[in-house]
Coordinates of C-alpha atoms in Angstrom, one line a residue:
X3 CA 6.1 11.0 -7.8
X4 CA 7.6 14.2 -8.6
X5 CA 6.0 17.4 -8.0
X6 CA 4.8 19.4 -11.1
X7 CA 3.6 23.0 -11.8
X8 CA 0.0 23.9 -12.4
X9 CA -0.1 27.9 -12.8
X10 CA 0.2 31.3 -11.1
X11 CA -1.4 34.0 -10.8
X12 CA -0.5 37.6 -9.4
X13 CA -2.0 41.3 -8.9
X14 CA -0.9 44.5 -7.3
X15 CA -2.6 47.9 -5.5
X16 CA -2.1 48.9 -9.1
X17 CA -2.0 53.1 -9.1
X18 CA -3.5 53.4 -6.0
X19 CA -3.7 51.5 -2.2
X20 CA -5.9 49.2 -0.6
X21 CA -7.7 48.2 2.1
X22 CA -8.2 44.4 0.3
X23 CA -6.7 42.4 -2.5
X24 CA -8.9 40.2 -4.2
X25 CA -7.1 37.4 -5.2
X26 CA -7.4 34.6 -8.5
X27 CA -7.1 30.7 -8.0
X28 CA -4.3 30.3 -10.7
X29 CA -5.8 28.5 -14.0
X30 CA -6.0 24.5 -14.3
X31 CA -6.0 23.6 -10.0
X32 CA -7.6 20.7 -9.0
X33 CA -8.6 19.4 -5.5
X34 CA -5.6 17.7 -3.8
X35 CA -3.4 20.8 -5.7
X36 CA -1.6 23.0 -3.1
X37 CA -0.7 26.1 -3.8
X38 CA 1.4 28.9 -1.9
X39 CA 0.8 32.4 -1.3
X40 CA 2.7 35.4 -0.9
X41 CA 1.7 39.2 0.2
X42 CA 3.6 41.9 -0.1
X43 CA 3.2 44.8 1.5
X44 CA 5.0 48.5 0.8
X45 CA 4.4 49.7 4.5
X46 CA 5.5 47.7 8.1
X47 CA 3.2 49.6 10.0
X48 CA 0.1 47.5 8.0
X49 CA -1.0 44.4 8.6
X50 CA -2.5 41.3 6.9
X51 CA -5.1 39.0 8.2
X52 CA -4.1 35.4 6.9
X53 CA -7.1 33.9 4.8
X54 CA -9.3 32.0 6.1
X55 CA -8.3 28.3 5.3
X56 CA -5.1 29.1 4.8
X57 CA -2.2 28.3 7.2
X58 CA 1.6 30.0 7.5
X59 CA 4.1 28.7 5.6
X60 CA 6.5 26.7 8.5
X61 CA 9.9 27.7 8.7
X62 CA 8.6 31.6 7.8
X63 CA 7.5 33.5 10.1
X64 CA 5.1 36.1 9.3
X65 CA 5.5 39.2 8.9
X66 CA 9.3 39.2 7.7
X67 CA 10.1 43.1 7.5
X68 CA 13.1 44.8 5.8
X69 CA 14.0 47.8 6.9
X70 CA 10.4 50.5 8.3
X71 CA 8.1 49.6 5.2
X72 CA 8.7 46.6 3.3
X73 CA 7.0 43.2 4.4
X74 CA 5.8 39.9 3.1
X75 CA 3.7 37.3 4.8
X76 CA 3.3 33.4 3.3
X77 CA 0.9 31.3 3.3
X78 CA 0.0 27.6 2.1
X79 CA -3.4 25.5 1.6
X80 CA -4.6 22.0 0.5
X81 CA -7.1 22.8 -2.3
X82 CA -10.3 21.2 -1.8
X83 CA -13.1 20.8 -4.9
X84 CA -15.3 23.6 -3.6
X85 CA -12.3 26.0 -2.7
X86 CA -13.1 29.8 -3.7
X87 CA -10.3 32.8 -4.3
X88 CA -8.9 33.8 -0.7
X89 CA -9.3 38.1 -0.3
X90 CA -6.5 38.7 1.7
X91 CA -7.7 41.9 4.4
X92 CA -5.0 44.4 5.2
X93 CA -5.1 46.6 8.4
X94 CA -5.2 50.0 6.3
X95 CA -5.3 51.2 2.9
X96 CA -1.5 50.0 1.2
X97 CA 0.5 50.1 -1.6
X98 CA 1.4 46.6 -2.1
X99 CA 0.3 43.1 -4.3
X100 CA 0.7 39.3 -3.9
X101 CA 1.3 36.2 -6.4
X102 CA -0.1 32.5 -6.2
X103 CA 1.1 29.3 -7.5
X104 CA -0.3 25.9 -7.9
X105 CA 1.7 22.6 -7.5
X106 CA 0.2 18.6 -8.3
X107 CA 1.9 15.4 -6.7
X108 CA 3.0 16.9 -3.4
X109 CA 2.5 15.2 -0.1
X110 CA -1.1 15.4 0.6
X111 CA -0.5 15.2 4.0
X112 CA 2.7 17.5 4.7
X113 CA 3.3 19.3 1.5
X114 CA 5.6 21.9 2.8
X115 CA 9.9 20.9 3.1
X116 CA 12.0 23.5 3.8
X117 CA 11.0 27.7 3.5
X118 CA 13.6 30.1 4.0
X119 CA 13.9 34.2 3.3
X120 CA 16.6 36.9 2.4
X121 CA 16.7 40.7 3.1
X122 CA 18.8 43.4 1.5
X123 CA 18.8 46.6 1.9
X124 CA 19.3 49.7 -0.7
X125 CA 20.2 46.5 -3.3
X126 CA 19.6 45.7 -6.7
X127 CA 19.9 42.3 -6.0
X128 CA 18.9 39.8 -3.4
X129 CA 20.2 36.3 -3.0
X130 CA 18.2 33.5 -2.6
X131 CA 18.6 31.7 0.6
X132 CA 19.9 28.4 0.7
X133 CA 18.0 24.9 1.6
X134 CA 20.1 22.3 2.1
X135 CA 18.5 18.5 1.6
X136 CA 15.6 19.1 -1.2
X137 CA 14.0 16.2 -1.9
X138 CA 14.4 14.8 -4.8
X139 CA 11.1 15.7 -6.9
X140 CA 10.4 18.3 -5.5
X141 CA 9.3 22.0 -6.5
X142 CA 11.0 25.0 -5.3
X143 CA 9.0 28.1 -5.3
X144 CA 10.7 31.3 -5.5
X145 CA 9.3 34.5 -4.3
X146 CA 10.8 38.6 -4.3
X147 CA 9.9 41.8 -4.3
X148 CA 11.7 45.2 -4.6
X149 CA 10.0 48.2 -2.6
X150 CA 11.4 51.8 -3.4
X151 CA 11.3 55.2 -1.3
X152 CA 8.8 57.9 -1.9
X153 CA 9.8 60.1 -4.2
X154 CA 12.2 57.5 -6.6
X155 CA 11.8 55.9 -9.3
X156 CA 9.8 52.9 -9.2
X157 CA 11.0 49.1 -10.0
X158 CA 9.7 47.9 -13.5
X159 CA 10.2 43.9 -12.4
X160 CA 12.8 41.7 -11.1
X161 CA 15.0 39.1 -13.2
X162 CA 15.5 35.4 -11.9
X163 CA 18.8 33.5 -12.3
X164 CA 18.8 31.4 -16.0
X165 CA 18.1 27.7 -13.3
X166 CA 14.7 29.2 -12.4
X167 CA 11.2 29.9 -14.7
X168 CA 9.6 32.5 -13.6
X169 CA 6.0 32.5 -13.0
X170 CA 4.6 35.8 -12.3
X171 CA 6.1 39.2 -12.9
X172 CA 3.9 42.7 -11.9
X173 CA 4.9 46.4 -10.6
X174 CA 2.6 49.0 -9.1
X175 CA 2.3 52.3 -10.8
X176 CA 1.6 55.1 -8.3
X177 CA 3.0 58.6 -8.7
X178 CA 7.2 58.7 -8.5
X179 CA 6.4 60.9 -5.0
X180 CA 5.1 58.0 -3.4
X181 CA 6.3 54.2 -2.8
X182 CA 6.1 51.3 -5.5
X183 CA 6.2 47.9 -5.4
X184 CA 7.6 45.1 -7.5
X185 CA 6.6 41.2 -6.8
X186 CA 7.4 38.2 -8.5
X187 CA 7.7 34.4 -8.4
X188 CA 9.5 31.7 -10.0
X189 CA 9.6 28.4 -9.8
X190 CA 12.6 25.2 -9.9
X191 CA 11.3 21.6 -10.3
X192 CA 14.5 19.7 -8.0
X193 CA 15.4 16.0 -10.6
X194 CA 18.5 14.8 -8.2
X195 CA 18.0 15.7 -4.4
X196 CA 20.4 18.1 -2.7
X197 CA 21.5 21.5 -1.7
X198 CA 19.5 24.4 -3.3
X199 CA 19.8 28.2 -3.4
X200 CA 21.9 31.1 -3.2
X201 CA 21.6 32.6 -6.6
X202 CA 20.6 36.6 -7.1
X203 CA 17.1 38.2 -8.0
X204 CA 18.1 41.5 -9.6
X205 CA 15.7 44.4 -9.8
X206 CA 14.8 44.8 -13.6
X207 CA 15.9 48.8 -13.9
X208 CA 18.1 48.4 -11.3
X209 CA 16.8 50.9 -9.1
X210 CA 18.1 50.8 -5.7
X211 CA 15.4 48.8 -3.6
X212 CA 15.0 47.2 -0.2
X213 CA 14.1 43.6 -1.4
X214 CA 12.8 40.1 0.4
X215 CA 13.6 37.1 -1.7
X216 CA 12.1 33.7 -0.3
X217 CA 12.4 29.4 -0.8
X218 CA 9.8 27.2 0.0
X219 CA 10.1 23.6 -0.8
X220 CA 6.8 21.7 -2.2
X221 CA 7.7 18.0 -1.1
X222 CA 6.6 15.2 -3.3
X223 CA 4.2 12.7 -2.1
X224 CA 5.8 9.2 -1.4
X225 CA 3.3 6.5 -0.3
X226 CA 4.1 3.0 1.3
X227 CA 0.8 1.4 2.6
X228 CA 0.7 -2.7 4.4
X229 CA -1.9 -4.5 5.0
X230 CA -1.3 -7.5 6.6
X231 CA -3.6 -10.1 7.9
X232 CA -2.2 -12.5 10.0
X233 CA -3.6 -15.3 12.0
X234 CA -1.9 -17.1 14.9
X235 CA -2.2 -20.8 14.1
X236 CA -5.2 -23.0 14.4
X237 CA -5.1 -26.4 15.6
X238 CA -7.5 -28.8 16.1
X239 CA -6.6 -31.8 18.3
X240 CA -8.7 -35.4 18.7
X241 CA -7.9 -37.0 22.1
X242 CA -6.8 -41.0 22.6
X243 CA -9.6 -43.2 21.8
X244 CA -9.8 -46.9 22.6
X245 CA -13.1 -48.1 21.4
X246 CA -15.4 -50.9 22.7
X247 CA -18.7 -52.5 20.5
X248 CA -20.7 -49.5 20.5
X249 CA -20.5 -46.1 18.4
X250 CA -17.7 -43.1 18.8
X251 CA -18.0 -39.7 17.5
X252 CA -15.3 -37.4 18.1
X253 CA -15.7 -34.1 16.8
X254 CA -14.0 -30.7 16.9
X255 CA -15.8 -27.8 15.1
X256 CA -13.9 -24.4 15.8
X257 CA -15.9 -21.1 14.4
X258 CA -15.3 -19.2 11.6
X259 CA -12.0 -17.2 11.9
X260 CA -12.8 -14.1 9.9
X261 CA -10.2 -11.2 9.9
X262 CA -10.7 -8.0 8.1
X263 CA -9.1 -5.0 7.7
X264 CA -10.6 -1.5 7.4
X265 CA -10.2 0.8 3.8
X266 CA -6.5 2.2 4.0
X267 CA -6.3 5.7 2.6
X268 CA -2.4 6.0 3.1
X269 CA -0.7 9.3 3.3
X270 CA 2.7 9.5 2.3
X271 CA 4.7 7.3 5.2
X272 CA 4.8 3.9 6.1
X273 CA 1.0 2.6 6.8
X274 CA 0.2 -0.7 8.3
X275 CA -2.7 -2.6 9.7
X276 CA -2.2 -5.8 11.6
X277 CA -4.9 -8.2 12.6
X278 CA -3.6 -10.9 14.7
X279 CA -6.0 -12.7 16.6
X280 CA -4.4 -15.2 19.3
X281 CA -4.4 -19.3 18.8
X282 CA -7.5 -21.1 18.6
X283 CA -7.0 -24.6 20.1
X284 CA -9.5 -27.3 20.5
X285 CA -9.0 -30.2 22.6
X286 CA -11.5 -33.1 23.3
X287 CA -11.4 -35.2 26.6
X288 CA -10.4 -39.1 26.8
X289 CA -13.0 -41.0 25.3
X290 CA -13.4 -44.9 26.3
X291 CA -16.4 -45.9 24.2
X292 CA -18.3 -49.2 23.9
X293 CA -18.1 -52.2 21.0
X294 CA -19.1 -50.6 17.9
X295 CA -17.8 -48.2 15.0
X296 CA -15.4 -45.2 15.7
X297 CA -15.3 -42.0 14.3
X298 CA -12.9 -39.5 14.6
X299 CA -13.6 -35.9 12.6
X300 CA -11.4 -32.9 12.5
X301 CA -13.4 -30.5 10.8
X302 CA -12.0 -26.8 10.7
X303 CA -14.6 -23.8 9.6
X304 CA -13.9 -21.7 7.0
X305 CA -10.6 -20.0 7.5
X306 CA -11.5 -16.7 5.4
X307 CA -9.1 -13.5 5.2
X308 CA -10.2 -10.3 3.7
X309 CA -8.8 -7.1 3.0
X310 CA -10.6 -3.4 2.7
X311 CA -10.1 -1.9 -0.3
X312 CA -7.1 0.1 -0.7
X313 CA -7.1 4.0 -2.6
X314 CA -3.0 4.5 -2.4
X315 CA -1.1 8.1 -2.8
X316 CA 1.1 7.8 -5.4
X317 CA 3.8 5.3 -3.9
X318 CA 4.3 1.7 -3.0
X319 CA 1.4 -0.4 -2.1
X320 CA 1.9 -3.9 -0.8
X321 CA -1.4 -6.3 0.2
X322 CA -0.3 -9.5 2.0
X323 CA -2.8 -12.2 2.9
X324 CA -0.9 -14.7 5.2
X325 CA -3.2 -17.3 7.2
X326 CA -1.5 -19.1 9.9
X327 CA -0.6 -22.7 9.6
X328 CA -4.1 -25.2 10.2
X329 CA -3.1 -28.6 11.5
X330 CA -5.5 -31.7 12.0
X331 CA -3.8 -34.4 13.8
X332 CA -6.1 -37.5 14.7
X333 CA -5.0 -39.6 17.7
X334 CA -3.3 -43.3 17.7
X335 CA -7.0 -45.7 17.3
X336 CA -6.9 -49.0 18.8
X337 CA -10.2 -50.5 17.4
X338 CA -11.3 -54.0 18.4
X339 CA -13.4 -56.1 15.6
X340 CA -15.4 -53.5 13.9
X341 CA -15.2 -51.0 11.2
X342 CA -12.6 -48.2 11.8
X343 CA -12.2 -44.9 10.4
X344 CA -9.9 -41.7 10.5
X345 CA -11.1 -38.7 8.2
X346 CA -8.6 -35.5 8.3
X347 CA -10.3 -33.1 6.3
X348 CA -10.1 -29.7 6.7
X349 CA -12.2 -26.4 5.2
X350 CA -11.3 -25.0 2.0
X351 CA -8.6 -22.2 2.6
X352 CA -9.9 -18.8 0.5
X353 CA -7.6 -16.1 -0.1
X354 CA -8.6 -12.9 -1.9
X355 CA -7.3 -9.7 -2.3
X356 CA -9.3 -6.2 -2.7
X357 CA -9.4 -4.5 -5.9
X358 CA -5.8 -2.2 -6.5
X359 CA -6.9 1.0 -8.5
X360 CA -3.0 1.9 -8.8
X361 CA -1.7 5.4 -10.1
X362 CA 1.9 5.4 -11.4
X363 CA 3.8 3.4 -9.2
X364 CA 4.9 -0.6 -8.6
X365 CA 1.4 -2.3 -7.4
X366 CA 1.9 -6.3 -5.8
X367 CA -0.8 -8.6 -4.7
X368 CA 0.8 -11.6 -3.3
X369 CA -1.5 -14.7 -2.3
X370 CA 0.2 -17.2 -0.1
X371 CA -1.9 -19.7 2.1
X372 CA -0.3 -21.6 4.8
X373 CA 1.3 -25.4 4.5
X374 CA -1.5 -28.1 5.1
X375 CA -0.4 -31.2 6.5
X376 CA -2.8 -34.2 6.7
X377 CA -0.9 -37.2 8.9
X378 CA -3.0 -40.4 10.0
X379 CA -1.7 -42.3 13.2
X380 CA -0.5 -45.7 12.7
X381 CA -3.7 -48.2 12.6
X382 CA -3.1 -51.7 13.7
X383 CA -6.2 -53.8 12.1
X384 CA -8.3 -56.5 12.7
X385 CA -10.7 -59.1 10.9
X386 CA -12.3 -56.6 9.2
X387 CA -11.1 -54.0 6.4
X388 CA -8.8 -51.1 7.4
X389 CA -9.2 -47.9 5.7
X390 CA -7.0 -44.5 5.6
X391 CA -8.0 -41.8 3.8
X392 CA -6.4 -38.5 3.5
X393 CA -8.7 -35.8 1.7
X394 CA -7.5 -32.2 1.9
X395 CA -10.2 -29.5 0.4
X396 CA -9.7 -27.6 -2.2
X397 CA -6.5 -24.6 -2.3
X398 CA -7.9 -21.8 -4.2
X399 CA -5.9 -19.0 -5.2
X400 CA -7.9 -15.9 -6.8
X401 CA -6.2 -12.6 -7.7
X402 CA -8.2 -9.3 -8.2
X403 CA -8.0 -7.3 -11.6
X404 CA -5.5 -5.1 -11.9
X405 CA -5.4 -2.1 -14.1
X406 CA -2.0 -0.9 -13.6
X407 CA -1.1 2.7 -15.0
X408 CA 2.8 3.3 -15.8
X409 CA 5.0 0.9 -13.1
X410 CA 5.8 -3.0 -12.9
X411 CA 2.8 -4.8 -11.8
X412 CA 3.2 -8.4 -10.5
X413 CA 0.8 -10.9 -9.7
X414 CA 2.1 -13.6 -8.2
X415 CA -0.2 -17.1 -6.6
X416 CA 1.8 -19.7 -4.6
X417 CA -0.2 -22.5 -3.0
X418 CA 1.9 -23.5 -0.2
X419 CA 3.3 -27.1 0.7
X420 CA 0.4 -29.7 0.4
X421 CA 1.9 -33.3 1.7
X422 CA -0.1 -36.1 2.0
X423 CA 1.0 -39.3 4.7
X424 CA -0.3 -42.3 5.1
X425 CA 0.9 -44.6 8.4
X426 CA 2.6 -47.9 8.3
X427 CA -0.4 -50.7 8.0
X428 CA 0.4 -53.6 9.5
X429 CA -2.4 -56.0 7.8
X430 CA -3.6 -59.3 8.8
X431 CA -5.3 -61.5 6.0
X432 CA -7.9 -59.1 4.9
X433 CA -8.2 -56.4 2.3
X434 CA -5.8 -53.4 2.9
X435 CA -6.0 -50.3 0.6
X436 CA -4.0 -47.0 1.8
X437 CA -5.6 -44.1 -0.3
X438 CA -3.7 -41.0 -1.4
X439 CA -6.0 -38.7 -3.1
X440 CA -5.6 -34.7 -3.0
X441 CA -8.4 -32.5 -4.5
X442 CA -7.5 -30.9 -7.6
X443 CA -5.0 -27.8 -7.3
X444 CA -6.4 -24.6 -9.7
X445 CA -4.6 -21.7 -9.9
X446 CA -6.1 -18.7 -12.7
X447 CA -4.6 -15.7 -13.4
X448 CA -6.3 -12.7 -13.0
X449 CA -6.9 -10.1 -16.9
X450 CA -4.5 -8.2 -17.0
X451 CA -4.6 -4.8 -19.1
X452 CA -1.2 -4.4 -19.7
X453 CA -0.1 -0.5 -20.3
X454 CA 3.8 0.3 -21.6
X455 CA 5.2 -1.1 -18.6
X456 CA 6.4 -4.3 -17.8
X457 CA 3.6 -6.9 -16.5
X458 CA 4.6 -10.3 -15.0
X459 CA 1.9 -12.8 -14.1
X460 CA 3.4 -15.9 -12.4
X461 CA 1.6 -19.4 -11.7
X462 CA 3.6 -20.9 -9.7
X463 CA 1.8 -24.5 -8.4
X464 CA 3.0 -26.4 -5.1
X465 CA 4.9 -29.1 -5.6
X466 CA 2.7 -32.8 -4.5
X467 CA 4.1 -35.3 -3.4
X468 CA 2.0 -38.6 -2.9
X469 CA 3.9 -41.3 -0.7
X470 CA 2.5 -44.6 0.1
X471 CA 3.8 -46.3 3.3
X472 CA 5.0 -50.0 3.8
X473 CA 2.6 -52.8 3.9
X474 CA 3.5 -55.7 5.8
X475 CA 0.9 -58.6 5.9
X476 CA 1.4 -61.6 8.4
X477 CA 3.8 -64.5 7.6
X478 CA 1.7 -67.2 8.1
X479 CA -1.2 -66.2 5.6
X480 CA 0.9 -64.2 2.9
X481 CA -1.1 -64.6 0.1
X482 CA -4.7 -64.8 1.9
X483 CA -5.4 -61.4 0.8
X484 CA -5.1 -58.8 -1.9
X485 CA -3.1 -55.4 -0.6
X486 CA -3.7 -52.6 -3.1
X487 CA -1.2 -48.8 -3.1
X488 CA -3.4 -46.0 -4.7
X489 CA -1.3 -43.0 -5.6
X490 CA -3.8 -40.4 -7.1
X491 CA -2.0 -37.5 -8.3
X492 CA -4.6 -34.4 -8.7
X493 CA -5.6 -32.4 -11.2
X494 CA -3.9 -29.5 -12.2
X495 CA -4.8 -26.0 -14.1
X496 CA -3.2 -23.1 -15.3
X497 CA -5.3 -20.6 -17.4
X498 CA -4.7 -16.9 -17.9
X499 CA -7.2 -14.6 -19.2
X500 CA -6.9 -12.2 -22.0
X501 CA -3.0 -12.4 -22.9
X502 CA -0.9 -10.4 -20.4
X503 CA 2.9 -8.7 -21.3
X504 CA 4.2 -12.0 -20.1
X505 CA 3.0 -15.1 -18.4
X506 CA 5.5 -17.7 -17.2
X507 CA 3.6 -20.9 -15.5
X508 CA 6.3 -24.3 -13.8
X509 CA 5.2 -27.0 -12.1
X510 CA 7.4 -28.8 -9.5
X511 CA 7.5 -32.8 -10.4
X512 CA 5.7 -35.5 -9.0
X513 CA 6.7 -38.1 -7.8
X514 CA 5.2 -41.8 -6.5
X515 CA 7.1 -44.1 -4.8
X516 CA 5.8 -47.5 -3.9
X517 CA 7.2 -50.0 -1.5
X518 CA 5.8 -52.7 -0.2

């Protein structure tokens, strides 16, 4: 974001001296504004206190004399909503004045580049000192003044080169006998970065003067805020279990794995926040359990990832909610007569991402859970029905409003990989079904309140593939029972509300393959 020019403002000792100059905020600032200023002073044995709030200008070092009685000191300040015009206190009663300007869009944080001053002595014309390395977007702010001898003619202004506006132009008006004062400012808005400088400030009525000329570079802000919340993997693991007649309940229940990240008020320069807790892993011991029904259950909790809200400085803002992969693998079962069951069903996976109140500048939400694999161990059956079921929960992909000023926007929601497995069956003669049956995928796209700028909202859905594995029944009782293949493929919905720029939605095929 390029630094722009508010106002100035300026005022002199007039036709007399003074112990004080009351000084003006300069019309239109606003909190966050900053705004540079300059005293001049027509004496070096006089001093001036620096306001309080207000800090030196780096890379100036206060006072910077020319010749026994000419001076200027600089100073800089953040302006906050409640700020009041600075009196600047001088050390005895002096000829002298100062100017103030206001910039918007410069680094909140660091405002000030590069500051530089010139001297010349018995001149009617100072050069400019050089900055080499402006920023691009930036504001250079020029300041002079011309001082004359006691008893000469005073200056009447000072004339800036034709690259530079000038701001602020104003002369003192004491008797001839005694010493006057000219101080001015100007101001150069920097489109390409570069070298800067070096041209002349000339003393209006040419007068012979000793002169101070200064360059201090208002840096733009530039803003590139991360959050990023990123889980180590979580993996839930059932143990061997060889049943006998009797119930078997194997379950592993991890807690809630809730990350959050704290409200991220970047400044300009790279911010990121990093949650990233180690593994979670749950392992149950070798069960041998009597005759009787067996149960294995993998049951995640919640997985839930949520970021702070985010207030960016104008610049890039990037909000990334990446869980790590969640695994459920069940154990080989070798069940004796009696009902057998393996159920892999994990917690719904939520992603959501904070609200984006963007200012001029590219704004991306990305929404990417982790692949979910569900895989059933091979199941040998017996007399009685054999049953696999693989029954992911619901993927849900939900993208915040986004009222985007001036900048490409995109809102992008990518389920990742769901795969669904079943293991070879081997049947005897009995009823066999293998079940393939995914919850249905949604994705919605968030309104979108598109300004003149270029909006792209794309659904992109995970591709599903449904598989069904090999049945082989015995040879000797082929056609004693039926053997059945379900492929169910899920649901799938795209909607966008309230019609965006553009809105582009592909689904990857799907395919079933049966073989038997």
């Amino acid at each position: 974001m390029a630094v722009s020019f508010v106002a100035a403002s300026s005022g002199t000792s007039a036709a007399s001296t003074s112990t004080a100059f009351a000084t003006a905020l300069p019309a239109g600032w606003a909190a966050g504004d900053v705004a540079v200023l300059v005293g001049h002073v027509s004496a070096t044995t006089l001093t001036m206190a620096a306001p309080s709030g207000w800090s030196p200008v780096p890379g100036i070092t206060n006072p910077v004399n020319e010749g026994a009685n000419s001076r200027i000191y600089a100073w800089y300040r953040l302006l906050q909503t409640a700020d009041a015009a600075p009196t600047i206190t001088n050390s005895g009663a002096m000829t002298g004045g100062w100017e103030m300007a206001a910039y918007r869009g410069a680094d909140p944080v660091s405002p000030i580049g590069q500051a530089s001053v010139s001297t010349a002595a018995a001149a009617t014309s100072a050069a400019l000192p050089t900055l080499a390395g402006v920023a691009a977007g930036a504001a250079l702010h020029g300041f002079a003044h011309a001082r004359v001898a006691a008893g000469s003619t005073g200056p009447t202004g000072l004339t800036w080169n034709a690259a530079y506006t000038e701001s602020t132009d104003t002369a003192t008006s004491r008797p001839t006998t005694n010493a006057n004062i000219a101080v001015a400012n100007a101001r150069l808005l920097v489109a390409a970065g570069g070298s800067y400088g070096g041209e002349a400030v000339t003393v209006a009525n040419a007068v012979a003067s000793s002169m101070i000329a200064g360059l201090i570079e208002i840096k733009p802000a530039v803003t590139h805020a991360t959050v990023d919340l990123s889980p180590a993997a979580l993996t839930l693991t059932a143990p061997p279990v060889t049943p006998v007649p009797q119930p078997v309940t194997v379950a592993l229940t991890p807690a809630a794995l809730a990350l959050s990240a704290p409200p991220v008020t970047p400044v300009p320069q790279p911010v990121t926040v990093t949650l990233a807790p180690a593994g979670i892993a749950l392992t149950a011991a070798p069960v041998t359990p009597a005759p009787g029904p067996v149960t294995v259950n993998l049951v995640p909790a919640g997985l839930v990832l949520t970021a702070a809200p985010v207030s960016p400085a104008p610049g890039r803002v990037t909000v990334a909610l990446t869980p790590a992969s969640v695994a459920l693998t069940a154990p080989p079962v070798s069940p004796v007569p009696g009902p057998v069951a393996v159920a892999l069903a994990p917690a719904a996976i939520t992603l959501t991402a904070p609200p984006v109140d963007s200012a001029p500048r590219p704004v991306a939400v990305t929404l990417t859970p982790a692949t979910i694999t569900l895989a059933a161990p091979p199941v040998t059956t017996g007399l009685p029905a054999a049953t696999v079921t693989l029954a992911p929960a619901g993927v849900t992909l939900s993208a915040p409003p986004v009222t985007p000023m001036p900048g490409p926007v995109t809102v992008t929601l990518r389920p990742a990989d769901l795969t669904l497995t079943a293991p070879p069956v081997a049947a005897q003669p009995q009823p066999v079904t293998v079940d393939l049956a995914p919850v249905g995928l949604d994705l919605a796209a968030v309104p979108v309140r598109a300004e003149p700028v270029a909006v792209t909202v794309v659904l992109n859905p995970v591709a599903v593939d449904l598989t069904a594995v090999p049945v082989v029944p015995t040879t000797e009782q082929i056609h004693a029972g039926p053997h059945s293949v379900a492929a169910v493929a899920p649901s799938r919905q795209i909607t966008a509300q309230e019609p965006p720029t553009w809105v582009t939605a592909t689904t990857a095929a799907t395919s079933v393959r049966r073989s038997a």
